[in-house]
Coordinates of C-alpha atoms in Angstrom, one line a residue:
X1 CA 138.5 68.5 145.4
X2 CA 134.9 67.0 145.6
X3 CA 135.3 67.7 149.5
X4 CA 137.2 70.9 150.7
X5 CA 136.8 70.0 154.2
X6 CA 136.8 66.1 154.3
X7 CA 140.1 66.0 155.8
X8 CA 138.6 67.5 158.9
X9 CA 135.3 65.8 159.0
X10 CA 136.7 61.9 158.6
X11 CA 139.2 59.7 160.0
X12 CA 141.9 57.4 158.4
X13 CA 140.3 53.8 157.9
X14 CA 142.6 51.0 157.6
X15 CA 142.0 48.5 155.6
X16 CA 141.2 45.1 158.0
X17 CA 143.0 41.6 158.2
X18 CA 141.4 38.4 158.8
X19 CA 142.5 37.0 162.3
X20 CA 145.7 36.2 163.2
X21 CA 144.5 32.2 164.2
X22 CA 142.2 32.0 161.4
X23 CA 144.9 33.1 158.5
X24 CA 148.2 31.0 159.9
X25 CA 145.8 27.9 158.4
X26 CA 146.4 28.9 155.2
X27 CA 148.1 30.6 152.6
X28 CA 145.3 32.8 150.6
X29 CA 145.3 36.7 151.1
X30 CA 143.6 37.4 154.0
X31 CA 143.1 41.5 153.8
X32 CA 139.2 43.1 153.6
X33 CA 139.4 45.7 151.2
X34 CA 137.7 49.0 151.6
X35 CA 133.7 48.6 150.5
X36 CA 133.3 51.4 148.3
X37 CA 131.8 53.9 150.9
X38 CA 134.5 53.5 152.9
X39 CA 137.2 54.2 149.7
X40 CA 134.6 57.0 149.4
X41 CA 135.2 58.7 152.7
X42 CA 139.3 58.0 152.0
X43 CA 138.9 60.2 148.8
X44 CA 137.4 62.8 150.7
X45 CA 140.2 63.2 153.1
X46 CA 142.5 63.7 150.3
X47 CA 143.1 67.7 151.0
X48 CA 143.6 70.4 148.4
X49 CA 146.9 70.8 149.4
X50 CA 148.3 72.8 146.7
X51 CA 151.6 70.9 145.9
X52 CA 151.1 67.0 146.2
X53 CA 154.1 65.6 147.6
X54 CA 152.5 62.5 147.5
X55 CA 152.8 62.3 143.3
X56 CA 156.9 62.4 143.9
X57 CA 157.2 60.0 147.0
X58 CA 155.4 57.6 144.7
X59 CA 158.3 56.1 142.5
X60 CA 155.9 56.3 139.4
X61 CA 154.5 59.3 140.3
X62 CA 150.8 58.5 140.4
X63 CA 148.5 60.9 140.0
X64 CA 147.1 60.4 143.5
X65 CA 144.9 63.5 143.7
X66 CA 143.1 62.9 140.6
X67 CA 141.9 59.5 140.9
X68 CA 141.4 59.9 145.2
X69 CA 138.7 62.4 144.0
X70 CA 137.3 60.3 140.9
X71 CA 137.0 57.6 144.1
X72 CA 134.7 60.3 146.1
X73 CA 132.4 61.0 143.2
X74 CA 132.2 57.2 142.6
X75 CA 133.7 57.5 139.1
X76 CA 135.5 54.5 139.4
X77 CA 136.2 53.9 135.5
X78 CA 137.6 57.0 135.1
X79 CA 139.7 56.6 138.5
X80 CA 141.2 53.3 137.0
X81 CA 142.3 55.0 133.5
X82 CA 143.8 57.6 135.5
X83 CA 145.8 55.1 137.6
X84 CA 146.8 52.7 134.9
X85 CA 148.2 56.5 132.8
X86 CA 150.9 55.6 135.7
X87 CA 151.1 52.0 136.7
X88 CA 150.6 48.9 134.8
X89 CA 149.9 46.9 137.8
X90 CA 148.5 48.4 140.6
X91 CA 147.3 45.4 141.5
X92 CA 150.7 44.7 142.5
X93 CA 151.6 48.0 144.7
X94 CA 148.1 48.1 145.7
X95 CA 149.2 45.1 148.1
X96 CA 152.6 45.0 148.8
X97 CA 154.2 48.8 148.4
X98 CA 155.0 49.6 151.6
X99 CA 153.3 53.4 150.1
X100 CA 156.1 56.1 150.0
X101 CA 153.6 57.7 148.7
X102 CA 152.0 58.5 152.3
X103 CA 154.8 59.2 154.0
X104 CA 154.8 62.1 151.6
X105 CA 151.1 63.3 152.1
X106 CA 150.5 66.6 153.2
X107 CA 148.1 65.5 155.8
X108 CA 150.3 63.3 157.5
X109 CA 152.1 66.2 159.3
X110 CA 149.2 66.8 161.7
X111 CA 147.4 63.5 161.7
X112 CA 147.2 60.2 159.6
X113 CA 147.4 60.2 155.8
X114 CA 145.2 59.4 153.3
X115 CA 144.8 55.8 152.9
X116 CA 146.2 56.1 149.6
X117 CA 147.5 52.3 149.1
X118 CA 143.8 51.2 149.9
X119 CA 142.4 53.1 147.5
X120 CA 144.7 52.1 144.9
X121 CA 143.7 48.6 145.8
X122 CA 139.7 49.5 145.8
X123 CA 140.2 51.0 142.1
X124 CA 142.0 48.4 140.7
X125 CA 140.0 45.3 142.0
X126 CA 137.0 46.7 141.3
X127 CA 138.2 47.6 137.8
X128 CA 138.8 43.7 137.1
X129 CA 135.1 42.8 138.6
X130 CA 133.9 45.3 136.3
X131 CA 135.6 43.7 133.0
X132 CA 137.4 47.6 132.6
X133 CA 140.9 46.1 132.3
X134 CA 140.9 45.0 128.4
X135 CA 144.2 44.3 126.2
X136 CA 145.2 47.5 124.3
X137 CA 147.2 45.9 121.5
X138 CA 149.5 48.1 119.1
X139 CA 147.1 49.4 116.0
X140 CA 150.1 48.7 113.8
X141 CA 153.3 47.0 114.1
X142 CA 156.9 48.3 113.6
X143 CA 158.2 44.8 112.7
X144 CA 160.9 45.7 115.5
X145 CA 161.8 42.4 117.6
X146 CA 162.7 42.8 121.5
X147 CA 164.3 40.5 123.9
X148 CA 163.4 41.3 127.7
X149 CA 165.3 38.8 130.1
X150 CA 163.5 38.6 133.4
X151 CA 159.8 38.7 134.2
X152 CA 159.8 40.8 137.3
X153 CA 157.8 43.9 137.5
X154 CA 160.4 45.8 136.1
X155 CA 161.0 43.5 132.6
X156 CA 156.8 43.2 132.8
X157 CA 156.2 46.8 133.2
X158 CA 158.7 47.3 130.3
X159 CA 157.2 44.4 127.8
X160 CA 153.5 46.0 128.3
X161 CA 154.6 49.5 127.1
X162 CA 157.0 48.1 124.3
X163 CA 154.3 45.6 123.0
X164 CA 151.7 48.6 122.8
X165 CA 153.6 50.6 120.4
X166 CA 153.9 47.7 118.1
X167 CA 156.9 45.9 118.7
X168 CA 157.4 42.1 119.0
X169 CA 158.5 41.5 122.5
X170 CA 159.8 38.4 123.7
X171 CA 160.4 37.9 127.6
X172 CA 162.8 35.1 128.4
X173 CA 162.3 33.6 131.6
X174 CA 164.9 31.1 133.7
X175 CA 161.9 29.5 136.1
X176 CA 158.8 27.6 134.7
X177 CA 156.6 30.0 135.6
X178 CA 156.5 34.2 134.7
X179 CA 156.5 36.6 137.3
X180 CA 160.0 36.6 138.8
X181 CA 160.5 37.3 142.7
X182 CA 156.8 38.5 142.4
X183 CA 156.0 34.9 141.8
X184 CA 158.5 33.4 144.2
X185 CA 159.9 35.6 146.4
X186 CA 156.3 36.9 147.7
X187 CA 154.5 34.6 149.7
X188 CA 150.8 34.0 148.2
X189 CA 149.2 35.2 151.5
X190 CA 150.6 38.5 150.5
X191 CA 149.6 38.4 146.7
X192 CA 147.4 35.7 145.6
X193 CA 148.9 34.4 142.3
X194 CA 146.5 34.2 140.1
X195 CA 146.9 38.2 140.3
X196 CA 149.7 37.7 138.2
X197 CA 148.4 35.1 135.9
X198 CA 145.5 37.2 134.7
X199 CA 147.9 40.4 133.7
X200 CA 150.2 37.8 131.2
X201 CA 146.5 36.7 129.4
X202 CA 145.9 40.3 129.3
X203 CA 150.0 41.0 127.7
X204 CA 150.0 37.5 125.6
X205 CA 146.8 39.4 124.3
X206 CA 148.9 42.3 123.4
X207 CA 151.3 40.4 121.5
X208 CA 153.8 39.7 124.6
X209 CA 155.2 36.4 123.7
X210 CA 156.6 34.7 127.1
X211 CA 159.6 31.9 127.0
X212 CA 159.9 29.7 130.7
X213 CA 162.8 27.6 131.5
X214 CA 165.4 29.7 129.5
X215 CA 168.4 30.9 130.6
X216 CA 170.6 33.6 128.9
X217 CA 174.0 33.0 129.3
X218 CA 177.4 30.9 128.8
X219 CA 177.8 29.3 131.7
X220 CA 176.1 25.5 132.8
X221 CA 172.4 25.9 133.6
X222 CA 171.9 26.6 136.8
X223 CA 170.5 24.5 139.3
X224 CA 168.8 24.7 142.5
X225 CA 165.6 26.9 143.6
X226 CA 166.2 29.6 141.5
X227 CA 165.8 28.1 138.5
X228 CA 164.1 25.7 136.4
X229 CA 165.8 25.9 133.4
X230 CA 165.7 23.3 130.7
X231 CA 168.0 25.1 127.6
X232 CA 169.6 28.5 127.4
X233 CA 170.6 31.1 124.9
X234 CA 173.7 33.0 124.4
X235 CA 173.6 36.5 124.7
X236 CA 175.4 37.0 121.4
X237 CA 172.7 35.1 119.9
X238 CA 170.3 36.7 121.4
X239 CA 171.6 40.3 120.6
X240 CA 171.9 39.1 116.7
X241 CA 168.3 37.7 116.8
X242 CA 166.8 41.1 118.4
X243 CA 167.2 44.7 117.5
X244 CA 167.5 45.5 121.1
X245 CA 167.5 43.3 124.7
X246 CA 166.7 44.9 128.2
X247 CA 168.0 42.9 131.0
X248 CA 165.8 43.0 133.8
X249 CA 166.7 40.2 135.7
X250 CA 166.6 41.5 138.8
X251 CA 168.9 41.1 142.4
X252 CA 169.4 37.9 142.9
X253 CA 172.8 37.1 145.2
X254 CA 171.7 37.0 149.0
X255 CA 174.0 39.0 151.4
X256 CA 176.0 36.0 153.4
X257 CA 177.1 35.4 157.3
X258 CA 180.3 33.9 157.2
X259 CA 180.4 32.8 160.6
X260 CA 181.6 29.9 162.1
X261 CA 179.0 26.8 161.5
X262 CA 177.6 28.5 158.6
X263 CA 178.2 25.0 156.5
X264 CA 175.7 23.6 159.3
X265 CA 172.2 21.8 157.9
X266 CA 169.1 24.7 159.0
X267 CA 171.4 27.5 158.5
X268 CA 169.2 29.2 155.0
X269 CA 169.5 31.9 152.9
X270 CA 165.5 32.7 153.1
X271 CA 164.5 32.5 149.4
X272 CA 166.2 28.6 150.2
X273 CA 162.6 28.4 152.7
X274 CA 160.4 31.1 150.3
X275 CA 160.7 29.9 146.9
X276 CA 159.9 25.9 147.7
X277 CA 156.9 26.8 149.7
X278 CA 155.4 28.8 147.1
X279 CA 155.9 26.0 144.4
X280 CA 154.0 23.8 146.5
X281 CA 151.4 26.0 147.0
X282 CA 151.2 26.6 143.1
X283 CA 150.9 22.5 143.0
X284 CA 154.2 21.5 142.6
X285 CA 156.1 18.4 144.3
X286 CA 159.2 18.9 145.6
X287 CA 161.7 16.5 147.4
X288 CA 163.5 17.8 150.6
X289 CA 161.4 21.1 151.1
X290 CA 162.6 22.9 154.5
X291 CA 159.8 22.5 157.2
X292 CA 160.0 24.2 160.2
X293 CA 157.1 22.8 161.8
X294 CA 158.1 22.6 165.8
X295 CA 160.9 23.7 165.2
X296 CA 162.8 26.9 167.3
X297 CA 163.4 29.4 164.4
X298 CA 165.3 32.1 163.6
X299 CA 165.0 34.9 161.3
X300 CA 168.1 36.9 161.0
X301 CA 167.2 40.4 159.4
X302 CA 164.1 42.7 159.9
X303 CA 163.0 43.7 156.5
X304 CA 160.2 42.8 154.2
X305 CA 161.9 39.4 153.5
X306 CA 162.6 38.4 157.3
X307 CA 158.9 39.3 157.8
X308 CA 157.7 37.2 155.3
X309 CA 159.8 33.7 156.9
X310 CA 158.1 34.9 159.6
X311 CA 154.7 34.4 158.4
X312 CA 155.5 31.3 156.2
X313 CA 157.5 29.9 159.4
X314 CA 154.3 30.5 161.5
X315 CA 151.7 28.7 159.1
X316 CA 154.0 25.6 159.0
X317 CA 153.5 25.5 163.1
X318 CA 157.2 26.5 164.4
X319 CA 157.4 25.8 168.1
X320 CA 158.8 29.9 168.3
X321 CA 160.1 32.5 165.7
X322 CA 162.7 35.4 166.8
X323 CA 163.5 37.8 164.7
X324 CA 167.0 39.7 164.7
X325 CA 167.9 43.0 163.6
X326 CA 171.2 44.5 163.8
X327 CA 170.6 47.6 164.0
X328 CA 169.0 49.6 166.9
X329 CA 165.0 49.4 167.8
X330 CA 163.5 52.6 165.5
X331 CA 161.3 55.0 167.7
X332 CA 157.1 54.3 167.5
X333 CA 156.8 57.3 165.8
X334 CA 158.6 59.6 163.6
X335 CA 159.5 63.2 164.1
X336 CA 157.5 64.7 161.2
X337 CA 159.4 67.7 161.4
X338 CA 162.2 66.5 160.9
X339 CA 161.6 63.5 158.2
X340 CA 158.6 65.1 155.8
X341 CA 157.8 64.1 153.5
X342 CA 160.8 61.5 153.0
X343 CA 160.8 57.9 154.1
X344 CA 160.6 58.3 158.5
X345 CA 162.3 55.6 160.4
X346 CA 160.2 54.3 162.9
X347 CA 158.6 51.2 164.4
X348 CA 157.5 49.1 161.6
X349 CA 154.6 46.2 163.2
X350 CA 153.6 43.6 159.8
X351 CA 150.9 41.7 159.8
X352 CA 153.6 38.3 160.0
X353 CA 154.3 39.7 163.5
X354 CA 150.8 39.8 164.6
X355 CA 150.6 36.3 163.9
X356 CA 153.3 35.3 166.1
X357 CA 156.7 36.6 167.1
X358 CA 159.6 38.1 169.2
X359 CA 162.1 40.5 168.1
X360 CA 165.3 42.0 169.5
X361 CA 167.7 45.0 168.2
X362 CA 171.3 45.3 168.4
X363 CA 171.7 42.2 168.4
X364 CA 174.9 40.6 166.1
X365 CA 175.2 36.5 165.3
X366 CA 179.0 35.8 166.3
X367 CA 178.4 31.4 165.9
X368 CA 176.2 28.5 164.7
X369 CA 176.6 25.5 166.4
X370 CA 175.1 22.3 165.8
X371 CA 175.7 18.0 166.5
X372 CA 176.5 16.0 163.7
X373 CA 176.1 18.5 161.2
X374 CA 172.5 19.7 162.3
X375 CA 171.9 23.3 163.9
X376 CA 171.1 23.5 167.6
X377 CA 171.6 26.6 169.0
X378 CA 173.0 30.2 168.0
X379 CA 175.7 32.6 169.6
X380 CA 174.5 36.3 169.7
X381 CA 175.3 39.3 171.7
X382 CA 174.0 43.0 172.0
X383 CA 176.2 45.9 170.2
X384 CA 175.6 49.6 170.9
X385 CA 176.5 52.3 168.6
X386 CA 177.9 55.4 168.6
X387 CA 179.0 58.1 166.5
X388 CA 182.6 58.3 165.8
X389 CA 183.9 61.9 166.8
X390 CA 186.5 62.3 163.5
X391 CA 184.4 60.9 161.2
X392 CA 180.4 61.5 161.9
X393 CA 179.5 57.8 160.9
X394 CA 177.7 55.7 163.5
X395 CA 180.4 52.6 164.9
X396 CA 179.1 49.4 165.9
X397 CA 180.7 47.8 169.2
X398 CA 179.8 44.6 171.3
X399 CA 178.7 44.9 174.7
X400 CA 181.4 43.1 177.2
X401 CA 179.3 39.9 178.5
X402 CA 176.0 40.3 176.5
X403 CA 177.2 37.0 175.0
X404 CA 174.3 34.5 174.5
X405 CA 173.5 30.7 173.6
X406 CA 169.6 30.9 172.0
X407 CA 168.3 27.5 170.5
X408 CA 167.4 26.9 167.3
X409 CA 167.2 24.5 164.5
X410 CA 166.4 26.3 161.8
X411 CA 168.0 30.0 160.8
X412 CA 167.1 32.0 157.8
X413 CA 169.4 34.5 156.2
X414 CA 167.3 37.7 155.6
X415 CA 169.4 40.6 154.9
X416 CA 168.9 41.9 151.7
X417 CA 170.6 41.0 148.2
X418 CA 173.9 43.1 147.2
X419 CA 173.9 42.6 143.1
X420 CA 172.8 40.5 140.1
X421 CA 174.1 37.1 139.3
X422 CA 177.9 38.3 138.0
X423 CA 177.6 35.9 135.4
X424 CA 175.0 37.1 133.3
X425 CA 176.8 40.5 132.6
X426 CA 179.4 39.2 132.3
X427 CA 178.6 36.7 129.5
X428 CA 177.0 40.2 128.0
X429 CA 180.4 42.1 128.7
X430 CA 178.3 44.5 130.6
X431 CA 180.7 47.4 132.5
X432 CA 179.4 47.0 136.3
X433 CA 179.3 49.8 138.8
X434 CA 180.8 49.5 142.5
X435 CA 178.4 47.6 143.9
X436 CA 178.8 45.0 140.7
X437 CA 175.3 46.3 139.8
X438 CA 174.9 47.1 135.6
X439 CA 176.3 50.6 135.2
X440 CA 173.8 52.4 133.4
X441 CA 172.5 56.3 133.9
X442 CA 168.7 57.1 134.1
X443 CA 169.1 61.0 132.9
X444 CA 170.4 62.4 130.1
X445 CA 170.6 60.8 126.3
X446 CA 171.4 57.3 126.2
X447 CA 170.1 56.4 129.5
X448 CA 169.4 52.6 130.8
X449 CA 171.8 51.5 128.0
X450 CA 174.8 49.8 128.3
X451 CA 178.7 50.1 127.5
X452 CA 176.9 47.2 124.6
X453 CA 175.8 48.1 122.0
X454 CA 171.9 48.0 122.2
X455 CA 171.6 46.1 125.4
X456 CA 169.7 48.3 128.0
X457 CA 169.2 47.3 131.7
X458 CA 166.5 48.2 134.2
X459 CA 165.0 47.3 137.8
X460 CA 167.2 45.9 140.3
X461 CA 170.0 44.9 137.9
X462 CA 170.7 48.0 137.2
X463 CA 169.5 50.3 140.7
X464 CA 170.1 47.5 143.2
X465 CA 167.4 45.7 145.3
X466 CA 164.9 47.7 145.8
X467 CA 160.8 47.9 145.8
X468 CA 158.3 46.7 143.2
X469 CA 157.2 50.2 142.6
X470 CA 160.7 51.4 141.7
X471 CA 160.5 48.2 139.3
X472 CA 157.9 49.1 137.4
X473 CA 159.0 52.9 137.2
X474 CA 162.5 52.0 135.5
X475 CA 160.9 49.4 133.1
X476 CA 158.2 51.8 131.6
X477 CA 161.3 54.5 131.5
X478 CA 163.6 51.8 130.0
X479 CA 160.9 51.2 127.5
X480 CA 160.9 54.6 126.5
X481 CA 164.9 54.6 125.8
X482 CA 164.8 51.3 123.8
X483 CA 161.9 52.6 121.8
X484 CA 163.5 55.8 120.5
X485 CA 166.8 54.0 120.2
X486 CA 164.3 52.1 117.9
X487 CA 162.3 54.7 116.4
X488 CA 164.1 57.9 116.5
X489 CA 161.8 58.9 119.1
X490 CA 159.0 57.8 121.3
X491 CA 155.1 58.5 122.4
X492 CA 155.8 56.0 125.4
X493 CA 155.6 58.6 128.8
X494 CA 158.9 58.9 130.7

């Protein structure tokens, strides 16, 4: 390490926000990234620890150690190289990972862990400034033809690597624009999207050929926000046109609340609020876009996705914003000894809430209510739980008389996605796994192929919602299966 002891001479430094008043005007990023002294004095803290658990609670296994010291001796260039070896798109996780990677780092036993995720950011934006990030295009080409469907991080991540080793990849794409859930699921104050643009010059470059507005499947094209499809393909076509497909096409069927006035106008699923708001901010104009401006609104579910309606509900000027969980209220801090170096539930503050919010636990939605078919109000009421003596598992009961009438005119369902849209593996004749996800393995030979006959899967369609970073791990692996199912075997890193 360039400095044995940093660790004990210098403190964790956070990467700042602009303030909460000034950033609820608009819908840019708002985070100040490290200046390079600063990602400097990071690097140094990084400790020579011996094993890093930090490279295995990162999904992709970065190579943390390596390019946290490149950082210290200021050798950005090589510190990018060694990050991209990894990643395609830091640029992605360098913003909105939520960094598994330093619950697993050594030093966050005694005190606060390397700011890993703000170095990652530091390398990769400065590699862009610097022109470093150039298309690597395949030296020859194998004259095999690809179909990814889905332009997530995970069928992105998967195009890159294929493309490289010379095949002719073609991404299908059901919206008008590439980028998937990154594109329309995130809000922009999170990740700008130019971000995204800028990686598909560098991949059209490459040879990546992207298709918008198509959808792969039997059925009628689908309507609504999800899509802007304007033809579609049938998968049999499509698997008689390529010598392999990956579906990558993510997790896309909200988890409902079937609950007495759910049919009620203001109760949303929250990609119904997410999606709209970040076409408009891309330019588009859209009829009957859900504002919440002065309006009471409530988020029902505390994850990334509830946080996010939370900010977006915030910059269009909601008279309040509550947020439920249903679940109990985590502890502020984690017991380390316990939890290391593994994912530690605890008290979880985004920079959404700082702009503006209340939140209660335990809390369970029984009714919507509403006058002439509009929302007014919401029944809730507290829940404890317990463990169950037979069994071990943790049982959820109501609290007599917690019972509760909150107002609100607006509600947004935030509580996760539970599988792909049937259809499309369906019309494939994909074999699904309990959870209807694609049934696929990720060890042994033939993994991230199907029960078809070269269709592989990959990201959430395959694992279940999950994080970007996961994404982007299972593409460049799934890559690496459809290129020796290709080639007989494959130079592409697992």
């Amino acid at each position: 390490m360039g400095k044995v002891t940093g660790f004990l001479e210098f403190e964790r430094q956070d990467e700042g926000y602009e303030a909460p008043e000034s950033r609820k005007k608009h819908y840019k990023e708002f985070v100040l990234a490290l200046s390079d002294e600063q990602a400097k004095i990071q690097g140094a803290r990084c400790m020579d620890c011996g094993i890093p658990f930090c490279n295995n609670g990162c999904p992709v296994n970065n190579i943390i150690p390596d390019w946290n010291d490149l950082v210290y001796k200021q050798k950005w260039e090589e510190a990018i190289e060694v990050l991209h070896s990894t990643n395609n798109f830091p640029e992605f996780t360098g913003r909105i990972c939520p960094a598994p990677c330093e619950a697993a780092c050594t030093l966050g036993i005694n005190v606060a862990p390397v700011g890993i995720k703000s170095i990652e950011h530091a390398i990769i934006d400065k590699a862009w400034e610097n022109g470093w990030v150039k298309p690597l295009p395949a030296a020859q080409k194998t004259g095999k033809k690809i179909a990814v469907v889905g332009s997530g991080p995970a069928g992105l991540a998967a195009a890159q690597q294929l493309a490289r080793v010379g095949h002719e990849v073609t991404v299908f794409e059901k919206s008008s624009r590439i980028g998937g859930l990154l594109r329309y699921g995130i809000p922009d104050f999170k990740l700008d999207k130019s971000i995204i643009d800028r990686r598909i010059k560098q991949m059209e470059a490459e040879g990546v050929v992207f298709k918008t507005g198509v959808f792969i499947g039997d059925a009628e094209l689908p309507k609504g926000i999800n899509s802007d499809a304007k033809e579609k393909l049938s998968p049999k076509k499509l698997a008689k046109d390529f010598d392999a497909v990956l579906i990558a096409a993510g997790s896309e069927v909200p988890r409902d609340l079937p609950i007495p006035g759910r049919e009620l106008d203001g109760v949303h699923f929250a990609l119904e609020f997410l999606i709209p708001q970040n076409k408009v901010v891309a330019g588009d104009k859209l009829k009957d876009q859900i504002k919440v401006t002065g309006k009471n609104v409530v988020v029902i579910g505390g994850g990334d996705t509830g946080s996010d309606c939370v900010g977006t509900s915030n910059r269009h000027g909601a008279k309040s914003v509550l947020q439920f969980e249903l679940m109990p209220q985590p502890p502020e801090k984690e017991n380390k000894s316990l939890v290391w170096p593994y994912w530690p539930i605890k008290m979880r503050t985004s920079s959404s809430h700082d702009e503006g919010c209340d939140r209660a636990w335990s809390v369970t939605t029984k009714e919507f209510r509403g006058e002439n078919g509009k929302l007014k109000s919401l029944v809730t009421a507290q829940v404890e739980w317990k463990k169950d003596d037979k069994t071990g598992q943790m049982k959820m009961s109501e609290v007599p008389g917690s019972e509760k009438e909150i107002p609100a005119e607006a509600v947004f369902l935030a509580m996760g996605f539970v599988n792909p849209v049937g259809s499309l593996l369906e019309n494939f004749g994909i074999e699904k796994d309990a959870r209807g996800n694609a049934k696929a393995s990720t060890d042994g030979a033939g993994c991230y192929a199907t029960n078809v006959p070269k269709v592989f899967v990959a990201g959430d369609t395959r694992r279940g919602q999950s994080l970007v970073v996961w994404a982007i791990r299972e593409g460049r692996q799934a890559a690496r299966e459809v290129d020796s199912f290709l080639m007989g075997s494959s130079v592409l890193p697992r």
